[in-house]
Short mmCIF file of C-alpha atoms and ligand atoms in Angstrom, two decimals:
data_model
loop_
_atom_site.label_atom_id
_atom_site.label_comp_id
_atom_site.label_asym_id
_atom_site.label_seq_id
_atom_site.Cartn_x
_atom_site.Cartn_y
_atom_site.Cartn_z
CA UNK A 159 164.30 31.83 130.97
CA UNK A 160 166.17 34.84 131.18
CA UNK A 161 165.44 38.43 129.31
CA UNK A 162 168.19 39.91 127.25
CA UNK A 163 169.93 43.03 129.22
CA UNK A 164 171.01 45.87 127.08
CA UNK A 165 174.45 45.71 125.76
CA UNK A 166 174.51 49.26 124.22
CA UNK A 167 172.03 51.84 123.02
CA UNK A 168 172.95 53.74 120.41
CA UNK A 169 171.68 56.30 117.51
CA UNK A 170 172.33 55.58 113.98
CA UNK A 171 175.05 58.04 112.65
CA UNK A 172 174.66 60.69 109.28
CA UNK A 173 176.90 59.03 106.80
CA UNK A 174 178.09 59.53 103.41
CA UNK A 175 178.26 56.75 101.29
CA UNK A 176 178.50 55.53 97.55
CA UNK A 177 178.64 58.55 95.00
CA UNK A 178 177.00 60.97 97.90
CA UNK A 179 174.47 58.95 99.62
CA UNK A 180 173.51 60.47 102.76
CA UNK A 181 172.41 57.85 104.92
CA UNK A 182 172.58 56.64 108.89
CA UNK A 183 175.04 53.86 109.56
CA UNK A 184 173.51 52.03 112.70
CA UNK A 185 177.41 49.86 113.03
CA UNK A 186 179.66 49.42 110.96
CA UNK A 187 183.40 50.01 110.31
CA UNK A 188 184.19 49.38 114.11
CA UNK A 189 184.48 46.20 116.15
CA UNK A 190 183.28 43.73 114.89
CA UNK A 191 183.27 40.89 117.68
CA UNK A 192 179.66 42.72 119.47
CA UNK A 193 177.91 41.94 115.93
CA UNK A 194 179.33 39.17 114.58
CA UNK A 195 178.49 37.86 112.41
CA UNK A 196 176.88 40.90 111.10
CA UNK A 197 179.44 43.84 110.08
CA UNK A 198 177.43 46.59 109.32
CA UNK A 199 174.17 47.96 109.07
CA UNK A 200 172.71 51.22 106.98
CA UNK A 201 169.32 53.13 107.41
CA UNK A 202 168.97 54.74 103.45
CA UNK A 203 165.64 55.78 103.92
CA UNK A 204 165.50 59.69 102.69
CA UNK A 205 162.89 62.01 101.59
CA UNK A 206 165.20 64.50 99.39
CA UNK A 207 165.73 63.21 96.05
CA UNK A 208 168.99 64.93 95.67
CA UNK A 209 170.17 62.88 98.92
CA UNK A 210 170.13 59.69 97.03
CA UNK A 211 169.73 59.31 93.46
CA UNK A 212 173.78 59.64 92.92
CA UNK A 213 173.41 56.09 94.00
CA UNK A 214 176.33 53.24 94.07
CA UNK A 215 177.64 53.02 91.15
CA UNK A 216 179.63 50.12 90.07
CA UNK A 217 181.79 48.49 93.24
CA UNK A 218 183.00 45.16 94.26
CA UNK A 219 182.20 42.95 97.05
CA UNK A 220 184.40 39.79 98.01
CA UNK A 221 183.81 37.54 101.24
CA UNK A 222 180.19 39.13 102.27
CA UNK A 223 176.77 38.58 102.08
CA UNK A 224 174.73 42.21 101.80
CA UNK A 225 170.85 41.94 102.61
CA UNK A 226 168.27 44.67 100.96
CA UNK A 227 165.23 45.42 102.43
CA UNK A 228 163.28 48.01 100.87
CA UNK A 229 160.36 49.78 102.25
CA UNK A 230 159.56 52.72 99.81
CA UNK A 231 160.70 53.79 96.64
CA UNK A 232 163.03 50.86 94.76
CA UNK A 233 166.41 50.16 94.04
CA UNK A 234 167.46 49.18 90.84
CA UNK A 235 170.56 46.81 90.49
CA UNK A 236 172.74 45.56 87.71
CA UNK A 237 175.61 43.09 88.74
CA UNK A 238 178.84 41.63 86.75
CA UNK A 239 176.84 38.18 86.00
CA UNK A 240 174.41 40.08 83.65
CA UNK A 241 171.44 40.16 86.25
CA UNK A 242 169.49 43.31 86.83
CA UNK A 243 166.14 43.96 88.39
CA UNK A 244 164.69 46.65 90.87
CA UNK A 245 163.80 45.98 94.67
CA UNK A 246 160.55 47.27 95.19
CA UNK A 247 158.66 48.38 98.58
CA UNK A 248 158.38 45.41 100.35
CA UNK A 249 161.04 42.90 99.08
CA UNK A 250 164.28 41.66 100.18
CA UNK A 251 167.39 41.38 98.02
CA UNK A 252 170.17 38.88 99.66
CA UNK A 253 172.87 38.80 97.86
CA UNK A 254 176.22 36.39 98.46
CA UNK A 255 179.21 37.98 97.06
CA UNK A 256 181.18 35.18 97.90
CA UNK A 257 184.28 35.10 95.54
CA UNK A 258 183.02 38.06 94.44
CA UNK A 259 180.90 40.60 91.98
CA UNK A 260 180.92 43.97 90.79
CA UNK A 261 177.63 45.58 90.80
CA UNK A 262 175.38 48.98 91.40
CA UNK A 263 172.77 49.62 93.28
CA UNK A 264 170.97 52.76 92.07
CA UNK A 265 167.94 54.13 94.67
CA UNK A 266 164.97 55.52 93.28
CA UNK A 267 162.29 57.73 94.91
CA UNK A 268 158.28 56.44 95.30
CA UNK A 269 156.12 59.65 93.88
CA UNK A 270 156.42 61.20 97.10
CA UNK A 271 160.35 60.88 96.47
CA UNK A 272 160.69 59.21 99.54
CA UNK A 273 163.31 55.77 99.26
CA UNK A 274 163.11 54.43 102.33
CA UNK A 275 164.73 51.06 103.54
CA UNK A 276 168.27 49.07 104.94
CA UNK A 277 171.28 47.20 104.20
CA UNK A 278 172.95 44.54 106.16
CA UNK A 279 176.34 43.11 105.29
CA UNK A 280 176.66 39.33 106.77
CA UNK A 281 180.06 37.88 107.22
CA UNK A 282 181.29 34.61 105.38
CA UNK A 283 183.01 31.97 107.40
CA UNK A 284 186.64 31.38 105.43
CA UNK A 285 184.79 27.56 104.05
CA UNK A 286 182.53 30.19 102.17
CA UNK A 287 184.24 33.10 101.14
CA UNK A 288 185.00 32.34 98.02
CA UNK A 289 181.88 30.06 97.40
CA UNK A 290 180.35 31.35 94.02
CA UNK A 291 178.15 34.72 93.83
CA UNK A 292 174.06 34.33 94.05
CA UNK A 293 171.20 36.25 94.82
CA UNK A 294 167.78 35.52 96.13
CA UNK A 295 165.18 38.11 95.65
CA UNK A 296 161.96 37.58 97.71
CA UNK A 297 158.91 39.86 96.82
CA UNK A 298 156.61 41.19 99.28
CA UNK A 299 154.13 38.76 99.36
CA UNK A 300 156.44 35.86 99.73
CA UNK A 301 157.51 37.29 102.95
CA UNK A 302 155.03 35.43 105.83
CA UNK A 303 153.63 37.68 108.48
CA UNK A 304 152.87 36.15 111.98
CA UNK A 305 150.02 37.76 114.07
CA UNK A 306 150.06 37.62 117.94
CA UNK A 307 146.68 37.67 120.01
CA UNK A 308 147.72 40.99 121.39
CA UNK A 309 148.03 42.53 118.15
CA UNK A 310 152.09 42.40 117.63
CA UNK A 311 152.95 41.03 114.49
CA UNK A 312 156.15 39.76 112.13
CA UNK A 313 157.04 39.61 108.99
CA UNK A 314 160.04 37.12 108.94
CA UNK A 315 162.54 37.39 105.83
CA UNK A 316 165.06 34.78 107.22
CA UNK A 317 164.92 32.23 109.93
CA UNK A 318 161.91 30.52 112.26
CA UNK A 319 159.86 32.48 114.39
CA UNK A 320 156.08 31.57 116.02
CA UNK A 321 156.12 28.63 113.88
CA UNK A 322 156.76 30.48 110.47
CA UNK A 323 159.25 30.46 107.92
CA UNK A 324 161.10 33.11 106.23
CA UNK A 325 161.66 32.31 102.47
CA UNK A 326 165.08 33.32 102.20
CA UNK A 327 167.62 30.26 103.10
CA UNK A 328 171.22 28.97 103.17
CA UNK A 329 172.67 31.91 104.49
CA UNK A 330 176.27 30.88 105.99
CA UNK A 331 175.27 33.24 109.07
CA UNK A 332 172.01 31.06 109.72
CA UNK A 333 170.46 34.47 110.34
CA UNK A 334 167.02 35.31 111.97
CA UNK A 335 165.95 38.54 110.29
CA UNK A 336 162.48 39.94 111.29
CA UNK A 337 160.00 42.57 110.85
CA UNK A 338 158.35 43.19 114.34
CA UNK A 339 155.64 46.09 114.80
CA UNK A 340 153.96 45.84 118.63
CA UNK A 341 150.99 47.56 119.07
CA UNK A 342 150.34 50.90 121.53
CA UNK A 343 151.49 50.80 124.92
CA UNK A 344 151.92 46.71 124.72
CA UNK A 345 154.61 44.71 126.12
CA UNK A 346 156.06 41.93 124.34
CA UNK A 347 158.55 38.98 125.19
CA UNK A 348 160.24 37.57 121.62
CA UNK A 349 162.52 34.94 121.86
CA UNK A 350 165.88 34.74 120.56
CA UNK A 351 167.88 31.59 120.83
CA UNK A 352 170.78 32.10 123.51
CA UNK A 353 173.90 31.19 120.91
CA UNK A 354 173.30 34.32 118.68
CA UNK A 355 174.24 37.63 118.57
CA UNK A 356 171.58 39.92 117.97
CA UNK A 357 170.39 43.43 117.93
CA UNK A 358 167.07 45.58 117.11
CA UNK A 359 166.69 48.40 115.18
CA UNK A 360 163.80 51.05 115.89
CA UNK A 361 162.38 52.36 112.36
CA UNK A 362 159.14 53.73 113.72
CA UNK A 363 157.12 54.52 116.99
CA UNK A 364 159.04 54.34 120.25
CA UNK A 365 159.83 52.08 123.30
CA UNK A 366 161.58 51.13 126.16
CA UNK A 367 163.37 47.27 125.95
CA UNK A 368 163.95 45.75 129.01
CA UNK A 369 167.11 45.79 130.75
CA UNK A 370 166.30 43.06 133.22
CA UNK A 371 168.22 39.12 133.52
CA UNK A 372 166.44 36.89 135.47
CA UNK A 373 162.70 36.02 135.89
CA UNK A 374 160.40 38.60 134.72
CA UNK A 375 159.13 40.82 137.44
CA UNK A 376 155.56 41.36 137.82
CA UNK A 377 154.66 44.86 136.81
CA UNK A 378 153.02 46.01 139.87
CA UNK A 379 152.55 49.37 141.55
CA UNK A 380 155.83 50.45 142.04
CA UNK A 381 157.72 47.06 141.30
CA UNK A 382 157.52 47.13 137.71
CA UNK A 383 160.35 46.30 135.30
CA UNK A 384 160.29 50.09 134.42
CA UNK A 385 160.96 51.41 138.14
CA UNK A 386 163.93 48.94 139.12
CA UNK A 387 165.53 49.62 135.81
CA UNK A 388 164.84 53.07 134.18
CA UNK A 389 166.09 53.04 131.05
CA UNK A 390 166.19 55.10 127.89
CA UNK A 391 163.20 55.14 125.56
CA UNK A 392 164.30 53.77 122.25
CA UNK A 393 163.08 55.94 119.34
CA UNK A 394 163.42 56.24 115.33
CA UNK A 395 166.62 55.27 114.56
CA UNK A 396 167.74 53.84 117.71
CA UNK A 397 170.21 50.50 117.62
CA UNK A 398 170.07 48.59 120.76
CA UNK A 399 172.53 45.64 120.62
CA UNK A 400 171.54 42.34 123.41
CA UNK A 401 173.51 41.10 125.83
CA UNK A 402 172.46 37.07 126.49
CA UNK A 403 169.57 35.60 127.53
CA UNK A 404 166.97 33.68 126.10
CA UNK A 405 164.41 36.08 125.35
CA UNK A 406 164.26 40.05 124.56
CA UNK A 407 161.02 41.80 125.77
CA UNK A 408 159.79 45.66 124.28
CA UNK A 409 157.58 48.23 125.66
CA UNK A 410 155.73 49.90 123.69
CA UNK A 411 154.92 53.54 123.82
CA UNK A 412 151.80 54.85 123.16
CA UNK A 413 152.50 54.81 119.21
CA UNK A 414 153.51 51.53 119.01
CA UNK A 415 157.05 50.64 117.76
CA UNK A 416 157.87 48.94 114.85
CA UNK A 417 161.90 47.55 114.68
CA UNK A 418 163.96 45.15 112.81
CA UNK A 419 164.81 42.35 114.94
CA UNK A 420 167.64 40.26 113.73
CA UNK A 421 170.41 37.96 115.21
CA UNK A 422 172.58 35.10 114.17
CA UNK A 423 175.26 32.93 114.88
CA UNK A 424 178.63 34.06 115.89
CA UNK A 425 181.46 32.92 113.12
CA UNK A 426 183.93 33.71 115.65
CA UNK A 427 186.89 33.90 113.03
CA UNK A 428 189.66 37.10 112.56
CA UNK A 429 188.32 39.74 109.97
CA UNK A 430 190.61 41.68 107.54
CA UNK A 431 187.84 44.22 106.31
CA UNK A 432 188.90 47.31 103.67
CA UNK A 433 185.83 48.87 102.29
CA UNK A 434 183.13 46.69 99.87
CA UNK A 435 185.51 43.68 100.50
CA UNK A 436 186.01 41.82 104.29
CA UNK A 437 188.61 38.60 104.10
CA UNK A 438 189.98 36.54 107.39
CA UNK A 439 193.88 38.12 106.38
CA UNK A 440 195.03 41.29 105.29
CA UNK A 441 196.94 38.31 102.40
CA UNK A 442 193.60 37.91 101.11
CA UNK A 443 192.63 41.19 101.49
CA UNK A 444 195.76 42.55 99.22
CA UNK A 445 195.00 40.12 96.97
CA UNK A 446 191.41 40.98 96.26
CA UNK A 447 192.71 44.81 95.59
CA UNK A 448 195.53 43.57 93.72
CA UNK A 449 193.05 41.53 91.06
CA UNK A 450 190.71 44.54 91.00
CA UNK A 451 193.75 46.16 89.75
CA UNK A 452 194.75 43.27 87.59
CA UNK A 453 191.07 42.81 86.19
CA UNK A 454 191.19 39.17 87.57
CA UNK A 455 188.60 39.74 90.47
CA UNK A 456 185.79 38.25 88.51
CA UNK A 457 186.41 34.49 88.33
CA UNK A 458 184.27 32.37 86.05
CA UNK A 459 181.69 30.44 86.92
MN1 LIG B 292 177.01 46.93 97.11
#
């Protein structure tokens, strides 16, 4: 058993996005080998109307899977296939572009105007990228929350965890995507199986993750895990990507800390990413701009 050392701790980063979205891109747009096979990740939630409501109006995606989860407010979507529908608080939205689709996604505020939640783009291995568009839509009470003695509890969307599982499945990435809250000033080991890549992201409260390999210390007077390896506390809007190990282990502060936990499997394959649309070769890629041009992106089902 060995705990997960920090890779990298970063903050989330203003962005501008879709018809003037301001929103914080956690990664994204960079390297992708650290996250594969995740590409990017944005943090939409916003409390000024005029922040969000331009929206995204109609775009493409080709090769990627894109994964909604909405906390506040909704987010109403109309795709290329004729589907539309709204995300509510709660529910999760995973969508495989695959070959590909052209849709919106248009945010709208609770009462409070507050449209809170995240996007995560998943990569397709070349078998799948041009595997035929679908979406699963989960709503909030399909999503199974696990309770720990001590109080700590997830919701998982995607993947096993404490013996429960999340409703959303065949996902090329075979991601585990979870929503982890641990209580006031409590310290919690979660596994994470040692082949993935993973990576939390701190939406609320604060904390410090552990930065240890090897056995877990004992956390006695002046031997603790927090004295041999001081680390940064990890607040709202933190991203701290893993480093291997079997296991990742959070201390809480004294408001708790509530963070998405998700990892997956490394594809391992060369990415050729412009924009909405991420192919293995910049051939592909040209192609996918030049049938956008062409009007042949759509392919029929
Ligand atoms: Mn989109």
């Amino acid at each position: 058993m060995s705990i997960r050392p920090i890779k990298r701790l970063i903050k989330a980063k203003p962005t501008l996005e879709g018809a003037g979205v301001h929103l914080r891109r956690a990664f994204g747009f960079g390297n992708t080998s650290d996250f594969d096979p995740f590409l990017l990740l944005d943090d939409f939630r916003n409390d000024i109307p005029g922040d969000y409501l331009a929206g995204f109006p109609w775009h493409p995606h080709r090769g990627i899977e894109t994964i909604t989860y909405v906390l506040a407010g909704t987010v109403e979507h109309g795709d290329s296939m004729g589907n539309r529908g709204a995300i509510g608080a709660g529910d999760i939205q995973w969508m495989t572009a695959g070959r590909g689709i052209i849709h919106q996604e248009m945010p709208k505020g609770d009462p409070l105007g507050q449209m809170h939640g995240f996007q995560l783009w998943a990569n397709l291995p070349s078998s799948l990228k041009m595997t035929a568009p679908r979406y699963q839509e989960v709503k909030a009470p399909e999503i199974p929350e696990v309770i720990d003695d001590d109080g700590t509890r997830a919701r998982v969307v995607c993947g096993t965890f404490w013996g429960k599982k999340g409703p959303v499945d065949g996902i090329a990435a075979d991601p585990t995507y979870l929503d982890v809250t641990v209580p006031p000033n409590k310290r919690k080991k979660l596994p994470v199986e040692t082949t993935r890549h993973a990576f939390a992201y701190v939406f609320a409260g604060s904390g410090k993750f552990c930065n240890a390999s090897g056995p877990l210390s004992v956390p006695t007077e002046g031997l603790g895990w927090a004295d041999t390896a001081p680390l940064k506390e990890a607040d709202n809007r933190s991203l701290v990507l893993f480093d291997s190990g079997d296991d990742i282990e959070v201390q809480a502060g004294e408001d708790g800390i509530r963070f998405l936990l998700v990892s997956g499997k490394p594809l391992q394959e060369p990415v050729a990413w412009y924009g909405p649309i991420v192919m293995n070769t910049q051939e592909e890629l040209q192609q996918a701009f030049q049938e956008l041009q062409k009007g042949t992106f759509l392919k029929p089902t």
